């Protein structure tokens, strides 16, 4: 399904471009929660991070720190969050993979609710075994 970011990638609507290469586009968020709030997207059209190819993921990973440095330099912020939402329940509105780079200052940025629990030993064993099975070379 087409998203607003497809229209940006296709040049049908404008964006305030920060960075572009063959695989990645970064632009200012139109509804910033802090000055300099930037979105980094793969040109590969996938809704969620878990669907992204290794190649597209690597291309994002290669430039993400550089874009973070540019956001900090441009805004003067020294703290920031990188937020990546997947699925409506996780607050994803635009169904095209995107990373938010959000400066955190005294007057703006991301508010976080972090309801930390306590890791149970048995559950940790189950989880690590299940995840390892999926991460095996042929998993
Ligand atoms: P999310 O909730 O993670 O899906 O965030 C989607 C983000 O896309 C929001 O922060 C929006 O403000 C932003 N957004 C939506 N349309 C545009 C647009 N045309 N240009 C820039 N940012 C946009």
JSON list of N, CA and C in Angstrom, two decimals, residues 73-139:
[
{"chain": "A", "resi": 73, "resn": "UNK", "atom": "N", "xyz": [24.80, 19.02, 15.32]},
{"chain": "A", "resi": 73, "resn": "UNK", "atom": "CA", "xyz": [25.57, 20.21, 14.94]},
{"chain": "A", "resi": 73, "resn": "UNK", "atom": "C", "xyz": [24.65, 21.36, 14.55]},
{"chain": "A", "resi": 74, "resn": "UNK", "atom": "N", "xyz": [23.56, 21.04, 13.85]},
{"chain": "A", "resi": 74, "resn": "UNK", "atom": "CA", "xyz": [22.66, 22.09, 13.37]},
{"chain": "A", "resi": 74, "resn": "UNK", "atom": "C", "xyz": [21.82, 22.69, 14.48]},
{"chain": "A", "resi": 75, "resn": "UNK", "atom": "N", "xyz": [21.52, 21.90, 15.50]},
{"chain": "A", "resi": 75, "resn": "UNK", "atom": "CA", "xyz": [20.60, 22.37, 16.55]},
{"chain": "A", "resi": 75, "resn": "UNK", "atom": "C", "xyz": [21.31, 22.79, 17.82]},
{"chain": "A", "resi": 76, "resn": "UNK", "atom": "N", "xyz": [22.55, 22.34, 17.99]},
{"chain": "A", "resi": 76, "resn": "UNK", "atom": "CA", "xyz": [23.27, 22.64, 19.23]},
{"chain": "A", "resi": 76, "resn": "UNK", "atom": "C", "xyz": [22.91, 21.69, 20.36]},
{"chain": "A", "resi": 77, "resn": "UNK", "atom": "N", "xyz": [22.03, 20.73, 20.09]},
{"chain": "A", "resi": 77, "resn": "UNK", "atom": "CA", "xyz": [21.67, 19.75, 21.12]},
{"chain": "A", "resi": 77, "resn": "UNK", "atom": "C", "xyz": [22.84, 18.78, 21.34]},
{"chain": "A", "resi": 78, "resn": "UNK", "atom": "N", "xyz": [22.91, 18.20, 22.53]},
{"chain": "A", "resi": 78, "resn": "UNK", "atom": "CA", "xyz": [23.94, 17.18, 22.77]},
{"chain": "A", "resi": 78, "resn": "UNK", "atom": "C", "xyz": [23.31, 15.84, 23.11]},
{"chain": "A", "resi": 79, "resn": "UNK", "atom": "N", "xyz": [22.02, 15.84, 23.37]},
{"chain": "A", "resi": 79, "resn": "UNK", "atom": "CA", "xyz": [21.30, 14.59, 23.65]},
{"chain": "A", "resi": 79, "resn": "UNK", "atom": "C", "xyz": [20.20, 14.41, 22.61]},
{"chain": "A", "resi": 80, "resn": "UNK", "atom": "N", "xyz": [19.89, 13.16, 22.34]},
{"chain": "A", "resi": 80, "resn": "UNK", "atom": "CA", "xyz": [18.86, 12.89, 21.34]},
{"chain": "A", "resi": 80, "resn": "UNK", "atom": "C", "xyz": [18.37, 11.46, 21.48]},
{"chain": "A", "resi": 81, "resn": "UNK", "atom": "N", "xyz": [17.20, 11.20, 20.91]},
{"chain": "A", "resi": 81, "resn": "UNK", "atom": "CA", "xyz": [16.68, 9.83, 20.82]},
{"chain": "A", "resi": 81, "resn": "UNK", "atom": "C", "xyz": [16.55, 9.44, 19.35]},
{"chain": "A", "resi": 82, "resn": "UNK", "atom": "N", "xyz": [16.82, 8.17, 19.07]},
{"chain": "A", "resi": 82, "resn": "UNK", "atom": "CA", "xyz": [16.49, 7.58, 17.78]},
{"chain": "A", "resi": 82, "resn": "UNK", "atom": "C", "xyz": [15.31, 6.64, 18.04]},
{"chain": "A", "resi": 83, "resn": "UNK", "atom": "N", "xyz": [14.20, 6.96, 17.40]},
{"chain": "A", "resi": 83, "resn": "UNK", "atom": "CA", "xyz": [12.95, 6.21, 17.64]},
{"chain": "A", "resi": 83, "resn": "UNK", "atom": "C", "xyz": [12.53, 5.55, 16.34]},
{"chain": "A", "resi": 84, "resn": "UNK", "atom": "N", "xyz": [12.08, 4.30, 16.45]},
{"chain": "A", "resi": 84, "resn": "UNK", "atom": "CA", "xyz": [11.70, 3.57, 15.24]},
{"chain": "A", "resi": 84, "resn": "UNK", "atom": "C", "xyz": [10.47, 2.74, 15.58]},
{"chain": "A", "resi": 85, "resn": "UNK", "atom": "N", "xyz": [9.31, 3.19, 15.14]},
{"chain": "A", "resi": 85, "resn": "UNK", "atom": "CA", "xyz": [8.04, 2.56, 15.50]},
{"chain": "A", "resi": 85, "resn": "UNK", "atom": "C", "xyz": [7.64, 1.51, 14.45]},
{"chain": "A", "resi": 86, "resn": "UNK", "atom": "N", "xyz": [7.11, 0.39, 14.92]},
{"chain": "A", "resi": 86, "resn": "UNK", "atom": "CA", "xyz": [6.65, -0.67, 14.02]},
{"chain": "A", "resi": 86, "resn": "UNK", "atom": "C", "xyz": [5.27, -1.14, 14.45]},
{"chain": "A", "resi": 87, "resn": "UNK", "atom": "N", "xyz": [4.28, -0.90, 13.59]},
{"chain": "A", "resi": 87, "resn": "UNK", "atom": "CA", "xyz": [2.92, -1.34, 13.88]},
{"chain": "A", "resi": 87, "resn": "UNK", "atom": "C", "xyz": [2.11, -0.25, 14.58]},
{"chain": "A", "resi": 88, "resn": "UNK", "atom": "N", "xyz": [0.81, -0.27, 14.30]},
{"chain": "A", "resi": 88, "resn": "UNK", "atom": "CA", "xyz": [-0.06, 0.75, 14.87]},
{"chain": "A", "resi": 88, "resn": "UNK", "atom": "C", "xyz": [-0.06, 0.79, 16.38]},
{"chain": "A", "resi": 89, "resn": "UNK", "atom": "N", "xyz": [0.01, -0.40, 17.01]},
{"chain": "A", "resi": 89, "resn": "UNK", "atom": "CA", "xyz": [0.02, -0.42, 18.48]},
{"chain": "A", "resi": 89, "resn": "UNK", "atom": "C", "xyz": [1.27, 0.22, 19.04]},
{"chain": "A", "resi": 90, "resn": "UNK", "atom": "N", "xyz": [2.33, 0.24, 18.22]},
{"chain": "A", "resi": 90, "resn": "UNK", "atom": "CA", "xyz": [3.60, 0.85, 18.64]},
{"chain": "A", "resi": 90, "resn": "UNK", "atom": "C", "xyz": [3.73, 2.28, 18.09]},
{"chain": "A", "resi": 91, "resn": "UNK", "atom": "N", "xyz": [2.59, 2.87, 17.76]},
{"chain": "A", "resi": 91, "resn": "UNK", "atom": "CA", "xyz": [2.53, 4.28, 17.38]},
{"chain": "A", "resi": 91, "resn": "UNK", "atom": "C", "xyz": [3.03, 4.56, 15.96]},
{"chain": "A", "resi": 92, "resn": "UNK", "atom": "N", "xyz": [3.12, 3.52, 15.13]},
{"chain": "A", "resi": 92, "resn": "UNK", "atom": "CA", "xyz": [3.53, 3.78, 13.74]},
{"chain": "A", "resi": 92, "resn": "UNK", "atom": "C", "xyz": [2.32, 4.26, 12.95]},
{"chain": "A", "resi": 93, "resn": "UNK", "atom": "N", "xyz": [2.43, 5.43, 12.37]},
{"chain": "A", "resi": 93, "resn": "UNK", "atom": "CA", "xyz": [1.35, 5.99, 11.56]},
{"chain": "A", "resi": 93, "resn": "UNK", "atom": "C", "xyz": [1.66, 5.79, 10.07]},
{"chain": "A", "resi": 94, "resn": "UNK", "atom": "N", "xyz": [2.87, 6.11, 9.65]},
{"chain": "A", "resi": 94, "resn": "UNK", "atom": "CA", "xyz": [3.25, 5.96, 8.25]},
{"chain": "A", "resi": 94, "resn": "UNK", "atom": "C", "xyz": [3.90, 4.58, 8.07]},
{"chain": "A", "resi": 95, "resn": "UNK", "atom": "N", "xyz": [3.26, 3.76, 7.23]},
{"chain": "A", "resi": 95, "resn": "UNK", "atom": "CA", "xyz": [3.70, 2.36, 7.11]},
{"chain": "A", "resi": 95, "resn": "UNK", "atom": "C", "xyz": [4.83, 2.20, 6.08]},
{"chain": "A", "resi": 96, "resn": "UNK", "atom": "N", "xyz": [5.87, 2.94, 6.31]},
{"chain": "A", "resi": 96, "resn": "UNK", "atom": "CA", "xyz": [7.12, 2.83, 5.55]},
{"chain": "A", "resi": 96, "resn": "UNK", "atom": "C", "xyz": [8.22, 3.01, 6.60]},
{"chain": "A", "resi": 97, "resn": "UNK", "atom": "N", "xyz": [9.15, 2.08, 6.65]},
{"chain": "A", "resi": 97, "resn": "UNK", "atom": "CA", "xyz": [10.20, 2.12, 7.68]},
{"chain": "A", "resi": 97, "resn": "UNK", "atom": "C", "xyz": [10.80, 3.52, 7.79]},
{"chain": "A", "resi": 98, "resn": "UNK", "atom": "N", "xyz": [10.89, 4.02, 9.02]},
{"chain": "A", "resi": 98, "resn": "UNK", "atom": "CA", "xyz": [11.56, 5.31, 9.23]},
{"chain": "A", "resi": 98, "resn": "UNK", "atom": "C", "xyz": [12.14, 5.38, 10.63]},
{"chain": "A", "resi": 99, "resn": "UNK", "atom": "N", "xyz": [13.26, 6.06, 10.70]},
{"chain": "A", "resi": 99, "resn": "UNK", "atom": "CA", "xyz": [13.92, 6.32, 11.97]},
{"chain": "A", "resi": 99, "resn": "UNK", "atom": "C", "xyz": [13.74, 7.80, 12.29]},
{"chain": "A", "resi": 100, "resn": "UNK", "atom": "N", "xyz": [13.22, 8.10, 13.48]},
{"chain": "A", "resi": 100, "resn": "UNK", "atom": "CA", "xyz": [13.15, 9.48, 13.95]},
{"chain": "A", "resi": 100, "resn": "UNK", "atom": "C", "xyz": [14.46, 9.80, 14.65]},
{"chain": "A", "resi": 101, "resn": "UNK", "atom": "N", "xyz": [15.07, 10.92, 14.32]},
{"chain": "A", "resi": 101, "resn": "UNK", "atom": "CA", "xyz": [16.21, 11.44, 15.09]},
{"chain": "A", "resi": 101, "resn": "UNK", "atom": "C", "xyz": [15.70, 12.70, 15.77]},
{"chain": "A", "resi": 102, "resn": "UNK", "atom": "N", "xyz": [15.60, 12.65, 17.10]},
{"chain": "A", "resi": 102, "resn": "UNK", "atom": "CA", "xyz": [14.89, 13.68, 17.85]},
{"chain": "A", "resi": 102, "resn": "UNK", "atom": "C", "xyz": [15.79, 14.29, 18.92]},
{"chain": "A", "resi": 103, "resn": "UNK", "atom": "N", "xyz": [16.24, 15.53, 18.70]},
{"chain": "A", "resi": 103, "resn": "UNK", "atom": "CA", "xyz": [17.04, 16.18, 19.74]},
{"chain": "A", "resi": 103, "resn": "UNK", "atom": "C", "xyz": [16.25, 16.26, 21.06]},
{"chain": "A", "resi": 104, "resn": "UNK", "atom": "N", "xyz": [16.97, 16.09, 22.16]},
{"chain": "A", "resi": 104, "resn": "UNK", "atom": "CA", "xyz": [16.35, 16.20, 23.48]},
{"chain": "A", "resi": 104, "resn": "UNK", "atom": "C", "xyz": [16.97, 17.39, 24.20]},
{"chain": "A", "resi": 105, "resn": "UNK", "atom": "N", "xyz": [16.13, 18.36, 24.51]},
{"chain": "A", "resi": 105, "resn": "UNK", "atom": "CA", "xyz": [16.61, 19.54, 25.22]},
{"chain": "A", "resi": 105, "resn": "UNK", "atom": "C", "xyz": [15.69, 19.80, 26.41]},
{"chain": "A", "resi": 106, "resn": "UNK", "atom": "N", "xyz": [16.00, 20.84, 27.16]},
{"chain": "A", "resi": 106, "resn": "UNK", "atom": "CA", "xyz": [15.18, 21.17, 28.32]},
{"chain": "A", "resi": 106, "resn": "UNK", "atom": "C", "xyz": [13.77, 21.54, 27.89]},
{"chain": "A", "resi": 107, "resn": "UNK", "atom": "N", "xyz": [13.62, 22.01, 26.65]},
{"chain": "A", "resi": 107, "resn": "UNK", "atom": "CA", "xyz": [12.29, 22.48, 26.23]},
{"chain": "A", "resi": 107, "resn": "UNK", "atom": "C", "xyz": [11.60, 21.58, 25.21]},
{"chain": "A", "resi": 108, "resn": "UNK", "atom": "N", "xyz": [12.26, 20.53, 24.77]},
{"chain": "A", "resi": 108, "resn": "UNK", "atom": "CA", "xyz": [11.61, 19.71, 23.76]},
{"chain": "A", "resi": 108, "resn": "UNK", "atom": "C", "xyz": [12.23, 18.34, 23.64]},
{"chain": "A", "resi": 109, "resn": "UNK", "atom": "N", "xyz": [11.53, 17.50, 22.90]},
{"chain": "A", "resi": 109, "resn": "UNK", "atom": "CA", "xyz": [12.04, 16.15, 22.64]},
{"chain": "A", "resi": 109, "resn": "UNK", "atom": "C", "xyz": [11.05, 15.10, 23.05]},
{"chain": "A", "resi": 110, "resn": "UNK", "atom": "N", "xyz": [11.52, 13.88, 23.06]},
{"chain": "A", "resi": 110, "resn": "UNK", "atom": "CA", "xyz": [10.68, 12.72, 23.31]},
{"chain": "A", "resi": 110, "resn": "UNK", "atom": "C", "xyz": [10.47, 12.50, 24.80]},
{"chain": "A", "resi": 111, "resn": "UNK", "atom": "N", "xyz": [9.21, 12.31, 25.20]},
{"chain": "A", "resi": 111, "resn": "UNK", "atom": "CA", "xyz": [8.91, 11.88, 26.57]},
{"chain": "A", "resi": 111, "resn": "UNK", "atom": "C", "xyz": [8.80, 10.37, 26.57]},
{"chain": "A", "resi": 112, "resn": "UNK", "atom": "N", "xyz": [9.37, 9.73, 27.55]},
{"chain": "A", "resi": 112, "resn": "UNK", "atom": "CA", "xyz": [9.40, 8.26, 27.55]},
{"chain": "A", "resi": 112, "resn": "UNK", "atom": "C", "xyz": [8.80, 7.71, 28.84]},
{"chain": "A", "resi": 113, "resn": "UNK", "atom": "N", "xyz": [7.86, 6.77, 28.66]},
{"chain": "A", "resi": 113, "resn": "UNK", "atom": "CA", "xyz": [7.35, 5.98, 29.79]},
{"chain": "A", "resi": 113, "resn": "UNK", "atom": "C", "xyz": [8.07, 4.64, 29.73]},
{"chain": "A", "resi": 114, "resn": "UNK", "atom": "N", "xyz": [8.82, 4.28, 30.76]},
{"chain": "A", "resi": 114, "resn": "UNK", "atom": "CA", "xyz": [9.69, 3.09, 30.73]},
{"chain": "A", "resi": 114, "resn": "UNK", "atom": "C", "xyz": [9.34, 2.18, 31.90]},
{"chain": "A", "resi": 115, "resn": "UNK", "atom": "N", "xyz": [8.31, 1.35, 31.73]},
{"chain": "A", "resi": 115, "resn": "UNK", "atom": "CA", "xyz": [7.82, 0.55, 32.86]},
{"chain": "A", "resi": 115, "resn": "UNK", "atom": "C", "xyz": [8.67, -0.70, 33.09]},
{"chain": "A", "resi": 116, "resn": "UNK", "atom": "N", "xyz": [9.85, -0.52, 33.63]},
{"chain": "A", "resi": 116, "resn": "UNK", "atom": "CA", "xyz": [10.81, -1.63, 33.78]},
{"chain": "A", "resi": 116, "resn": "UNK", "atom": "C", "xyz": [10.26, -2.70, 34.72]},
{"chain": "A", "resi": 117, "resn": "UNK", "atom": "N", "xyz": [10.41, -3.95, 34.30]},
{"chain": "A", "resi": 117, "resn": "UNK", "atom": "CA", "xyz": [10.05, -5.08, 35.16]},
{"chain": "A", "resi": 117, "resn": "UNK", "atom": "C", "xyz": [11.31, -5.75, 35.67]},
{"chain": "A", "resi": 118, "resn": "UNK", "atom": "N", "xyz": [11.21, -7.06, 35.94]},
{"chain": "A", "resi": 118, "resn": "UNK", "atom": "CA", "xyz": [12.37, -7.83, 36.40]},
{"chain": "A", "resi": 118, "resn": "UNK", "atom": "C", "xyz": [12.45, -9.09, 35.54]},
{"chain": "A", "resi": 119, "resn": "UNK", "atom": "N", "xyz": [13.59, -9.32, 34.92]},
{"chain": "A", "resi": 119, "resn": "UNK", "atom": "CA", "xyz": [13.72, -10.47, 34.03]},
{"chain": "A", "resi": 119, "resn": "UNK", "atom": "C", "xyz": [13.71, -11.77, 34.83]},
{"chain": "A", "resi": 120, "resn": "UNK", "atom": "N", "xyz": [12.82, -12.68, 34.43]},
{"chain": "A", "resi": 120, "resn": "UNK", "atom": "CA", "xyz": [12.71, -13.99, 35.06]},
{"chain": "A", "resi": 120, "resn": "UNK", "atom": "C", "xyz": [13.69, -14.96, 34.38]},
{"chain": "A", "resi": 121, "resn": "UNK", "atom": "N", "xyz": [14.42, -15.74, 35.17]},
{"chain": "A", "resi": 121, "resn": "UNK", "atom": "CA", "xyz": [15.45, -16.62, 34.64]},
{"chain": "A", "resi": 121, "resn": "UNK", "atom": "C", "xyz": [14.93, -17.66, 33.67]},
{"chain": "A", "resi": 122, "resn": "UNK", "atom": "N", "xyz": [13.80, -18.31, 34.00]},
{"chain": "A", "resi": 122, "resn": "UNK", "atom": "CA", "xyz": [13.22, -19.33, 33.13]},
{"chain": "A", "resi": 122, "resn": "UNK", "atom": "C", "xyz": [12.77, -18.73, 31.80]},
{"chain": "A", "resi": 123, "resn": "UNK", "atom": "N", "xyz": [12.12, -17.57, 31.91]},
{"chain": "A", "resi": 123, "resn": "UNK", "atom": "CA", "xyz": [11.63, -16.90, 30.70]},
{"chain": "A", "resi": 123, "resn": "UNK", "atom": "C", "xyz": [12.81, -16.44, 29.84]},
{"chain": "A", "resi": 124, "resn": "UNK", "atom": "N", "xyz": [13.87, -16.00, 30.47]},
{"chain": "A", "resi": 124, "resn": "UNK", "atom": "CA", "xyz": [15.07, -15.57, 29.73]},
{"chain": "A", "resi": 124, "resn": "UNK", "atom": "C", "xyz": [15.63, -16.74, 28.92]},
{"chain": "A", "resi": 125, "resn": "UNK", "atom": "N", "xyz": [15.65, -17.94, 29.53]},
{"chain": "A", "resi": 125, "resn": "UNK", "atom": "CA", "xyz": [16.15, -19.13, 28.84]},
{"chain": "A", "resi": 125, "resn": "UNK", "atom": "C", "xyz": [15.26, -19.45, 27.63]},
{"chain": "A", "resi": 126, "resn": "UNK", "atom": "N", "xyz": [13.95, -19.44, 27.84]},
{"chain": "A", "resi": 126, "resn": "UNK", "atom": "CA", "xyz": [13.02, -19.71, 26.73]},
{"chain": "A", "resi": 126, "resn": "UNK", "atom": "C", "xyz": [13.22, -18.71, 25.59]},
{"chain": "A", "resi": 127, "resn": "UNK", "atom": "N", "xyz": [13.35, -17.47, 25.96]},
{"chain": "A", "resi": 127, "resn": "UNK", "atom": "CA", "xyz": [13.46, -16.42, 24.94]},
{"chain": "A", "resi": 127, "resn": "UNK", "atom": "C", "xyz": [14.76, -16.52, 24.16]},
{"chain": "A", "resi": 128, "resn": "UNK", "atom": "N", "xyz": [15.86, -16.69, 24.87]},
{"chain": "A", "resi": 128, "resn": "UNK", "atom": "CA", "xyz": [17.16, -16.74, 24.16]},
{"chain": "A", "resi": 128, "resn": "UNK", "atom": "C", "xyz": [17.22, -17.96, 23.25]},
{"chain": "A", "resi": 129, "resn": "UNK", "atom": "N", "xyz": [16.63, -19.09, 23.69]},
{"chain": "A", "resi": 129, "resn": "UNK", "atom": "CA", "xyz": [16.63, -20.28, 22.85]},
{"chain": "A", "resi": 129, "resn": "UNK", "atom": "C", "xyz": [15.77, -20.06, 21.60]},
{"chain": "A", "resi": 130, "resn": "UNK", "atom": "N", "xyz": [14.59, -19.47, 21.79]},
{"chain": "A", "resi": 130, "resn": "UNK", "atom": "CA", "xyz": [13.69, -19.24, 20.64]},
{"chain": "A", "resi": 130, "resn": "UNK", "atom": "C", "xyz": [14.30, -18.24, 19.66]},
{"chain": "A", "resi": 131, "resn": "UNK", "atom": "N", "xyz": [14.89, -17.20, 20.18]},
{"chain": "A", "resi": 131, "resn": "UNK", "atom": "CA", "xyz": [15.48, -16.18, 19.29]},
{"chain": "A", "resi": 131, "resn": "UNK", "atom": "C", "xyz": [16.70, -16.74, 18.58]},
{"chain": "A", "resi": 132, "resn": "UNK", "atom": "N", "xyz": [17.52, -17.48, 19.30]},
{"chain": "A", "resi": 132, "resn": "UNK", "atom": "CA", "xyz": [18.73, -18.05, 18.68]},
{"chain": "A", "resi": 132, "resn": "UNK", "atom": "C", "xyz": [18.35, -18.96, 17.53]},
{"chain": "A", "resi": 133, "resn": "UNK", "atom": "N", "xyz": [17.24, -19.73, 17.71]},
{"chain": "A", "resi": 133, "resn": "UNK", "atom": "CA", "xyz": [16.81, -20.64, 16.65]},
{"chain": "A", "resi": 133, "resn": "UNK", "atom": "C", "xyz": [16.45, -19.86, 15.39]},
{"chain": "A", "resi": 134, "resn": "UNK", "atom": "N", "xyz": [15.83, -18.69, 15.55]},
{"chain": "A", "resi": 134, "resn": "UNK", "atom": "CA", "xyz": [15.46, -17.87, 14.40]},
{"chain": "A", "resi": 134, "resn": "UNK", "atom": "C", "xyz": [16.67, -17.18, 13.78]},
{"chain": "A", "resi": 135, "resn": "UNK", "atom": "N", "xyz": [17.69, -16.97, 14.58]},
{"chain": "A", "resi": 135, "resn": "UNK", "atom": "CA", "xyz": [18.86, -16.24, 14.09]},
{"chain": "A", "resi": 135, "resn": "UNK", "atom": "C", "xyz": [19.93, -17.17, 13.53]},
{"chain": "A", "resi": 136, "resn": "UNK", "atom": "N", "xyz": [19.71, -18.47, 13.61]},
{"chain": "A", "resi": 136, "resn": "UNK", "atom": "CA", "xyz": [20.67, -19.41, 13.02]},
{"chain": "A", "resi": 136, "resn": "UNK", "atom": "C", "xyz": [20.77, -19.14, 11.53]},
{"chain": "A", "resi": 137, "resn": "UNK", "atom": "N", "xyz": [21.92, -19.42, 10.91]},
{"chain": "A", "resi": 137, "resn": "UNK", "atom": "CA", "xyz": [22.13, -19.08, 9.50]},
{"chain": "A", "resi": 137, "resn": "UNK", "atom": "C", "xyz": [20.99, -19.51, 8.58]},
{"chain": "A", "resi": 138, "resn": "UNK", "atom": "N", "xyz": [20.39, -20.70, 8.86]},
{"chain": "A", "resi": 138, "resn": "UNK", "atom": "CA", "xyz": [19.28, -21.14, 8.01]},
{"chain": "A", "resi": 138, "resn": "UNK", "atom": "C", "xyz": [17.92, -20.95, 8.67]},
{"chain": "A", "resi": 139, "resn": "UNK", "atom": "N", "xyz": [17.89, -20.14, 9.75]},
{"chain": "A", "resi": 139, "resn": "UNK", "atom": "CA", "xyz": [16.65, -19.96, 10.52]},
{"chain": "A", "resi": 139, "resn": "UNK", "atom": "C", "xyz": [15.69, -19.01, 9.84]}
]
